[in-house]
mmCIF file of C-alpha atoms in Angstrom:
data_model
loop_
_atom_site.group_PDB
_atom_site.id
_atom_site.type_symbol
_atom_site.label_atom_id
_atom_site.label_comp_id
_atom_site.label_asym_id
_atom_site.label_seq_id
_atom_site.Cartn_x
_atom_site.Cartn_y
_atom_site.Cartn_z
ATOM 1 C CA MET F 187 92.546 52.454 117.660
ATOM 2 C CA GLU F 188 90.081 53.646 120.271
ATOM 3 C CA GLU F 189 92.122 56.824 120.807
ATOM 4 C CA GLU F 190 92.224 57.555 117.055
ATOM 5 C CA SER F 191 88.453 57.011 116.793
ATOM 6 C CA SER F 192 87.793 59.516 119.574
ATOM 7 C CA LYS F 193 89.912 62.092 117.758
ATOM 8 C CA ARG F 194 87.895 61.657 114.577
ATOM 9 C CA THR F 195 84.544 62.024 116.324
ATOM 10 C CA ALA F 196 85.429 64.901 118.666
ATOM 11 C CA PRO F 197 83.467 68.060 117.835
ATOM 12 C CA PRO F 198 85.649 70.532 115.913
ATOM 13 C CA PRO F 199 86.274 74.027 117.264
ATOM 14 C CA PRO F 200 84.075 76.683 115.646
ATOM 15 C CA SER F 201 85.555 78.417 112.623
ATOM 16 C CA LYS F 202 86.308 82.087 113.242
ATOM 17 C CA GLY F 203 86.161 82.863 109.562
ATOM 18 C CA LEU F 204 84.675 81.998 106.230
ATOM 19 C CA LEU F 205 85.702 78.332 106.101
ATOM 20 C CA GLN F 206 82.237 77.367 107.234
ATOM 21 C CA THR F 207 82.383 73.588 106.821
ATOM 22 C CA PRO F 208 83.403 72.440 110.315
ATOM 23 C CA GLU F 209 84.965 69.244 108.994
ATOM 24 C CA LEU F 210 87.117 71.121 106.489
ATOM 25 C CA TYR F 211 88.261 73.653 109.059
ATOM 26 C CA GLN F 212 89.087 70.802 111.436
ATOM 27 C CA TYR F 213 91.090 69.163 108.656
ATOM 28 C CA VAL F 214 93.146 72.338 108.136
ATOM 29 C CA LEU F 215 93.824 72.632 111.858
ATOM 30 C CA GLU F 216 94.688 69.001 112.485
ATOM 31 C CA THR F 217 96.715 68.503 109.311
ATOM 32 C CA SER F 218 98.713 71.715 109.082
ATOM 33 C CA VAL F 219 98.266 73.973 112.099
ATOM 34 C CA PHE F 220 98.133 71.999 115.341
ATOM 35 C CA PRO F 221 101.052 69.632 114.520
ATOM 36 C CA ARG F 222 103.300 72.701 114.113
ATOM 37 C CA GLU F 223 101.837 74.829 116.921
ATOM 38 C CA PRO F 224 104.421 75.245 119.705
ATOM 39 C CA GLN F 225 103.311 73.835 123.046
ATOM 40 C CA GLN F 226 103.457 77.291 124.645
ATOM 41 C CA LEU F 227 100.979 78.660 122.079
ATOM 42 C CA LYS F 228 98.638 75.730 122.610
ATOM 43 C CA GLU F 229 98.785 76.327 126.353
ATOM 44 C CA LEU F 230 97.927 80.015 125.927
ATOM 45 C CA ARG F 231 95.147 79.237 123.451
ATOM 46 C CA ASP F 232 93.606 76.747 125.887
ATOM 47 C CA LEU F 233 93.977 79.191 128.769
ATOM 48 C CA THR F 234 92.197 81.918 126.817
ATOM 49 C CA ALA F 235 89.397 79.565 125.770
ATOM 50 C CA THR F 236 88.677 78.485 129.345
ATOM 51 C CA HIS F 237 89.316 81.687 131.287
ATOM 52 C CA PRO F 238 86.016 83.030 132.713
ATOM 53 C CA SER F 239 86.795 86.669 131.891
ATOM 54 C CA CYS F 240 87.921 86.088 128.295
ATOM 55 C CA ARG F 241 86.057 86.327 125.012
ATOM 56 C CA ALA F 242 88.092 83.653 123.261
ATOM 57 C CA MET F 243 86.889 84.710 119.801
ATOM 58 C CA MET F 244 88.930 87.908 120.213
ATOM 59 C CA ALA F 245 92.165 85.930 120.022
ATOM 60 C CA THR F 246 94.048 85.543 116.754
ATOM 61 C CA ALA F 247 92.958 82.387 114.925
ATOM 62 C CA PRO F 248 95.685 79.714 114.971
ATOM 63 C CA ASP F 249 95.635 79.250 111.182
ATOM 64 C CA ALA F 250 96.128 82.997 110.629
ATOM 65 C CA ALA F 251 98.834 83.032 113.295
ATOM 66 C CA GLN F 252 100.708 80.266 111.503
ATOM 67 C CA LEU F 253 100.903 82.448 108.386
ATOM 68 C CA MET F 254 102.111 85.386 110.478
ATOM 69 C CA GLY F 255 104.896 83.341 111.996
ATOM 70 C CA LEU F 256 106.047 82.258 108.553
ATOM 71 C CA LEU F 257 106.060 85.846 107.274
ATOM 72 C CA ILE F 258 108.051 87.045 110.299
ATOM 73 C CA LYS F 259 110.708 84.431 109.592
ATOM 74 C CA LEU F 260 110.712 85.032 105.829
ATOM 75 C CA ILE F 261 111.667 88.681 106.285
ATOM 76 C CA ASP F 262 114.032 87.955 109.214
ATOM 77 C CA ALA F 263 112.089 90.364 111.405
ATOM 78 C CA LYS F 264 113.869 91.465 114.553
ATOM 79 C CA LYS F 265 111.962 94.548 115.664
ATOM 80 C CA THR F 266 108.153 94.420 115.642
ATOM 81 C CA ILE F 267 105.154 96.335 116.921
ATOM 82 C CA GLU F 268 101.710 95.079 117.850
ATOM 83 C CA VAL F 269 98.494 97.089 118.262
ATOM 84 C CA GLY F 270 95.983 95.105 120.311
ATOM 85 C CA VAL F 271 97.379 92.348 122.515
ATOM 86 C CA PHE F 272 94.433 90.737 124.370
ATOM 87 C CA THR F 273 95.847 87.678 126.219
ATOM 88 C CA GLY F 274 98.928 87.574 124.012
ATOM 89 C CA TYR F 275 98.561 84.660 121.571
ATOM 90 C CA SER F 276 99.864 86.627 118.578
ATOM 91 C CA LEU F 277 102.381 88.367 120.845
ATOM 92 C CA LEU F 278 103.797 85.040 122.036
ATOM 93 C CA LEU F 279 103.859 83.783 118.456
ATOM 94 C CA THR F 280 105.925 86.804 117.431
ATOM 95 C CA ALA F 281 108.234 86.477 120.428
ATOM 96 C CA LEU F 282 108.903 82.843 119.541
ATOM 97 C CA SER F 283 109.529 83.743 115.883
ATOM 98 C CA ILE F 284 112.057 86.569 116.255
ATOM 99 C CA PRO F 285 115.680 86.171 117.432
ATOM 100 C CA HIS F 286 116.716 86.076 121.103
ATOM 101 C CA ASP F 287 117.701 89.754 120.962
ATOM 102 C CA GLY F 288 114.570 90.805 119.046
ATOM 103 C CA LYS F 289 112.182 93.399 120.456
ATOM 104 C CA ILE F 290 108.402 93.833 120.382
ATOM 105 C CA THR F 291 106.496 96.986 121.274
ATOM 106 C CA ALA F 292 103.084 95.719 122.414
ATOM 107 C CA ILE F 293 100.288 98.278 122.818
ATOM 108 C CA ASP F 294 96.969 97.613 124.538
ATOM 109 C CA MET F 295 94.611 99.475 126.836
ATOM 110 C CA SER F 296 94.137 96.434 129.095
ATOM 111 C CA ARG F 297 97.060 95.188 131.157
ATOM 112 C CA GLU F 298 94.574 92.891 132.875
ATOM 113 C CA SER F 299 94.014 90.865 129.692
ATOM 114 C CA TYR F 300 97.743 90.790 128.953
ATOM 115 C CA GLU F 301 98.491 89.467 132.418
ATOM 116 C CA ILE F 302 96.185 86.476 131.874
ATOM 117 C CA GLY F 303 98.656 85.119 129.337
ATOM 118 C CA LEU F 304 101.797 86.582 130.906
ATOM 119 C CA PRO F 305 102.678 83.462 132.977
ATOM 120 C CA VAL F 306 102.779 81.420 129.760
ATOM 121 C CA ILE F 307 104.966 84.057 128.090
ATOM 122 C CA GLN F 308 107.299 84.013 131.093
ATOM 123 C CA LYS F 309 107.399 80.224 131.077
ATOM 124 C CA ALA F 310 108.365 80.322 127.396
ATOM 125 C CA GLY F 311 111.363 82.497 128.289
ATOM 126 C CA VAL F 312 110.546 85.364 125.938
ATOM 127 C CA GLU F 313 109.258 88.107 128.242
ATOM 128 C CA HIS F 314 112.559 89.993 127.851
ATOM 129 C CA LYS F 315 111.685 90.650 124.189
ATOM 130 C CA ILE F 316 108.446 92.479 125.047
ATOM 131 C CA GLU F 317 107.852 96.095 126.002
ATOM 132 C CA PHE F 318 104.200 96.287 127.014
ATOM 133 C CA VAL F 319 102.650 99.748 126.686
ATOM 134 C CA GLU F 320 99.319 100.222 128.477
ATOM 135 C CA SER F 321 97.750 102.979 126.421
ATOM 136 C CA GLU F 322 95.338 103.912 123.694
ATOM 137 C CA ALA F 323 97.073 103.081 120.449
ATOM 138 C CA LEU F 324 97.076 106.407 118.583
ATOM 139 C CA PRO F 325 98.978 108.448 121.185
ATOM 140 C CA ALA F 326 101.275 105.490 121.848
ATOM 141 C CA LEU F 327 102.156 105.204 118.147
ATOM 142 C CA ASP F 328 102.750 108.950 117.958
ATOM 143 C CA PHE F 329 105.072 108.721 120.969
ATOM 144 C CA VAL F 330 106.987 105.795 119.465
ATOM 145 C CA ARG F 331 107.607 107.833 116.323
ATOM 146 C CA GLN F 332 108.673 110.911 118.309
ATOM 147 C CA GLU F 333 111.227 108.733 120.080
ATOM 148 C CA GLY F 334 113.098 108.349 116.801
ATOM 149 C CA ASN F 335 111.748 104.989 115.596
ATOM 150 C CA GLU F 336 110.654 106.061 112.121
ATOM 151 C CA GLY F 337 111.286 103.333 109.560
ATOM 152 C CA SER F 338 112.872 101.019 112.149
ATOM 153 C CA TYR F 339 110.271 98.247 112.497
ATOM 154 C CA ASP F 340 110.324 95.125 110.359
ATOM 155 C CA PHE F 341 106.830 93.842 111.108
ATOM 156 C CA ALA F 342 103.593 95.187 112.570
ATOM 157 C CA TYR F 343 100.356 93.466 113.541
ATOM 158 C CA VAL F 344 97.016 95.157 114.213
ATOM 159 C CA ASP F 345 94.027 93.554 115.932
ATOM 160 C CA ALA F 346 92.220 96.459 117.529
ATOM 161 C CA ASP F 347 89.237 98.805 117.070
ATOM 162 C CA LYS F 348 88.248 98.743 113.410
ATOM 163 C CA VAL F 349 87.195 102.389 113.166
ATOM 164 C CA ASN F 350 90.811 103.431 113.664
ATOM 165 C CA TYR F 351 92.463 100.970 111.289
ATOM 166 C CA TRP F 352 93.271 103.655 108.718
ATOM 167 C CA ASN F 353 94.668 105.938 111.421
ATOM 168 C CA TYR F 354 96.873 103.050 112.557
ATOM 169 C CA HIS F 355 97.892 102.385 108.969
ATOM 170 C CA GLU F 356 99.081 105.947 108.392
ATOM 171 C CA ARG F 357 101.194 105.863 111.531
ATOM 172 C CA LEU F 358 102.595 102.395 110.917
ATOM 173 C CA MET F 359 103.575 103.368 107.371
ATOM 174 C CA LYS F 360 105.983 105.795 109.009
ATOM 175 C CA LEU F 361 107.269 103.292 111.556
ATOM 176 C CA VAL F 362 107.710 100.185 109.382
ATOM 177 C CA ARG F 363 110.686 100.109 107.021
ATOM 178 C CA VAL F 364 110.431 99.838 103.245
ATOM 179 C CA GLY F 365 110.070 96.117 102.533
ATOM 180 C CA GLY F 366 108.556 95.526 105.965
ATOM 181 C CA ILE F 367 105.148 93.976 106.572
ATOM 182 C CA ILE F 368 101.978 95.179 108.280
ATOM 183 C CA ALA F 369 99.256 92.602 108.972
ATOM 184 C CA TYR F 370 95.669 93.549 109.802
ATOM 185 C CA ASP F 371 93.288 91.068 111.431
ATOM 186 C CA ASN F 372 89.485 90.838 111.018
ATOM 187 C CA THR F 373 89.393 92.356 107.532
ATOM 188 C CA LEU F 374 86.426 90.172 106.552
ATOM 189 C CA TRP F 375 84.590 90.944 109.808
ATOM 190 C CA GLY F 376 82.723 87.673 110.072
ATOM 191 C CA GLY F 377 81.705 87.821 106.411
ATOM 192 C CA THR F 378 79.505 90.882 106.975
ATOM 193 C CA VAL F 379 81.560 92.906 104.470
ATOM 194 C CA ALA F 380 79.848 90.980 101.668
ATOM 195 C CA ILE F 381 76.204 91.010 102.761
ATOM 196 C CA PRO F 382 73.545 93.743 102.404
ATOM 197 C CA PRO F 383 73.911 96.402 105.105
ATOM 198 C CA ASP F 384 70.329 95.887 106.291
ATOM 199 C CA SER F 385 71.162 92.267 107.046
ATOM 200 C CA VAL F 386 74.030 93.155 109.394
ATOM 201 C CA ALA F 387 73.174 93.100 113.087
ATOM 202 C CA GLY F 388 73.087 96.560 114.600
ATOM 203 C CA SER F 389 75.952 95.821 116.986
ATOM 204 C CA HIS F 390 78.200 94.906 114.044
ATOM 205 C CA ARG F 391 77.321 97.673 111.588
ATOM 206 C CA GLY F 392 79.923 100.163 112.767
ATOM 207 C CA GLY F 393 82.693 97.603 112.458
ATOM 208 C CA THR F 394 81.376 96.395 109.114
ATOM 209 C CA GLU F 395 81.247 99.871 107.603
ATOM 210 C CA ALA F 396 84.708 100.732 108.929
ATOM 211 C CA THR F 397 86.173 97.478 107.600
ATOM 212 C CA ILE F 398 84.647 97.938 104.147
ATOM 213 C CA GLN F 399 86.059 101.451 103.915
ATOM 214 C CA PHE F 400 89.447 100.326 105.208
ATOM 215 C CA ASN F 401 89.645 97.542 102.627
ATOM 216 C CA LYS F 402 88.798 99.995 99.847
ATOM 217 C CA SER F 403 91.407 102.455 101.086
ATOM 218 C CA LEU F 404 94.099 99.781 101.276
ATOM 219 C CA ALA F 405 93.307 98.605 97.747
ATOM 220 C CA ALA F 406 93.870 102.164 96.523
ATOM 221 C CA ASP F 407 97.072 102.762 98.509
ATOM 222 C CA PRO F 408 100.035 102.735 96.073
ATOM 223 C CA ARG F 409 102.542 102.585 98.937
ATOM 224 C CA VAL F 410 101.836 98.906 99.661
ATOM 225 C CA ASP F 411 101.457 95.511 98.041
ATOM 226 C CA ILE F 412 98.470 93.732 99.597
ATOM 227 C CA SER F 413 96.878 90.316 99.954
ATOM 228 C CA LEU F 414 93.579 89.829 101.755
ATOM 229 C CA THR F 415 93.783 86.215 102.901
ATOM 230 C CA PRO F 416 90.641 84.331 104.051
ATOM 231 C CA LEU F 417 92.230 82.795 107.138
ATOM 232 C CA GLY F 418 90.639 83.273 110.531
ATOM 233 C CA ASP F 419 88.394 86.309 110.219
ATOM 234 C CA GLY F 420 90.377 87.627 107.262
ATOM 235 C CA ILE F 421 93.964 88.831 107.542
ATOM 236 C CA THR F 422 95.349 91.433 105.147
ATOM 237 C CA ILE F 423 99.090 91.396 104.553
ATOM 238 C CA CYS F 424 100.707 94.645 103.395
ATOM 239 C CA ARG F 425 104.272 95.027 102.206
ATOM 240 C CA ARG F 426 105.552 98.589 102.263
ATOM 241 C CA ILE F 427 106.876 99.610 98.842
ATOM 242 C CA TYR F 428 107.902 103.177 99.657
#
């Protein structure tokens, strides 16, 4: 009983997104997310949260990641691509969700951040599925296409610089197959997309403006079905139609 009481009174982790009641967010995590979170993902999440060089809020929210894992399995994804890796929480999630012979192209400018989580990925036995590309994303995506990968990816995930989201989208629409899925993180940008521009902190305005424009452009793109889901910091799911 004492152990259960301590669990109820422990302070909840801060919500990354728009579910601003801490108790409700804690309920979602404890009821649905954490009981199903693989031990390797929990270990990497804890490592990221405590590592002195990490900004833990940059990691994919566990509730959003749970949805991603479900989508990957629903479409039987085998070949995926990720733009923005950080310490690898979403990358490990994907690696655990695809088959043993599945492949992930993981693009990030910082190998240093990737290597923070790499021991956990190795321990999970899924490193063989990952090709890490240390590069800016746009030239890396162009190179991947030039290598003959057009229309060959089942799933793509983007959690990178917001000003280039549309540029990433145009390239990924050529790389992901018809019926495949592209998921974009941070499409609510801390809720700033819905407040007056003058109320947005100066350091966030560029990202806010870029996210608002990206959301408008996606809504007008006839090539995809979309759903902007208020999990984490907002995750938009796109299914390529043609």
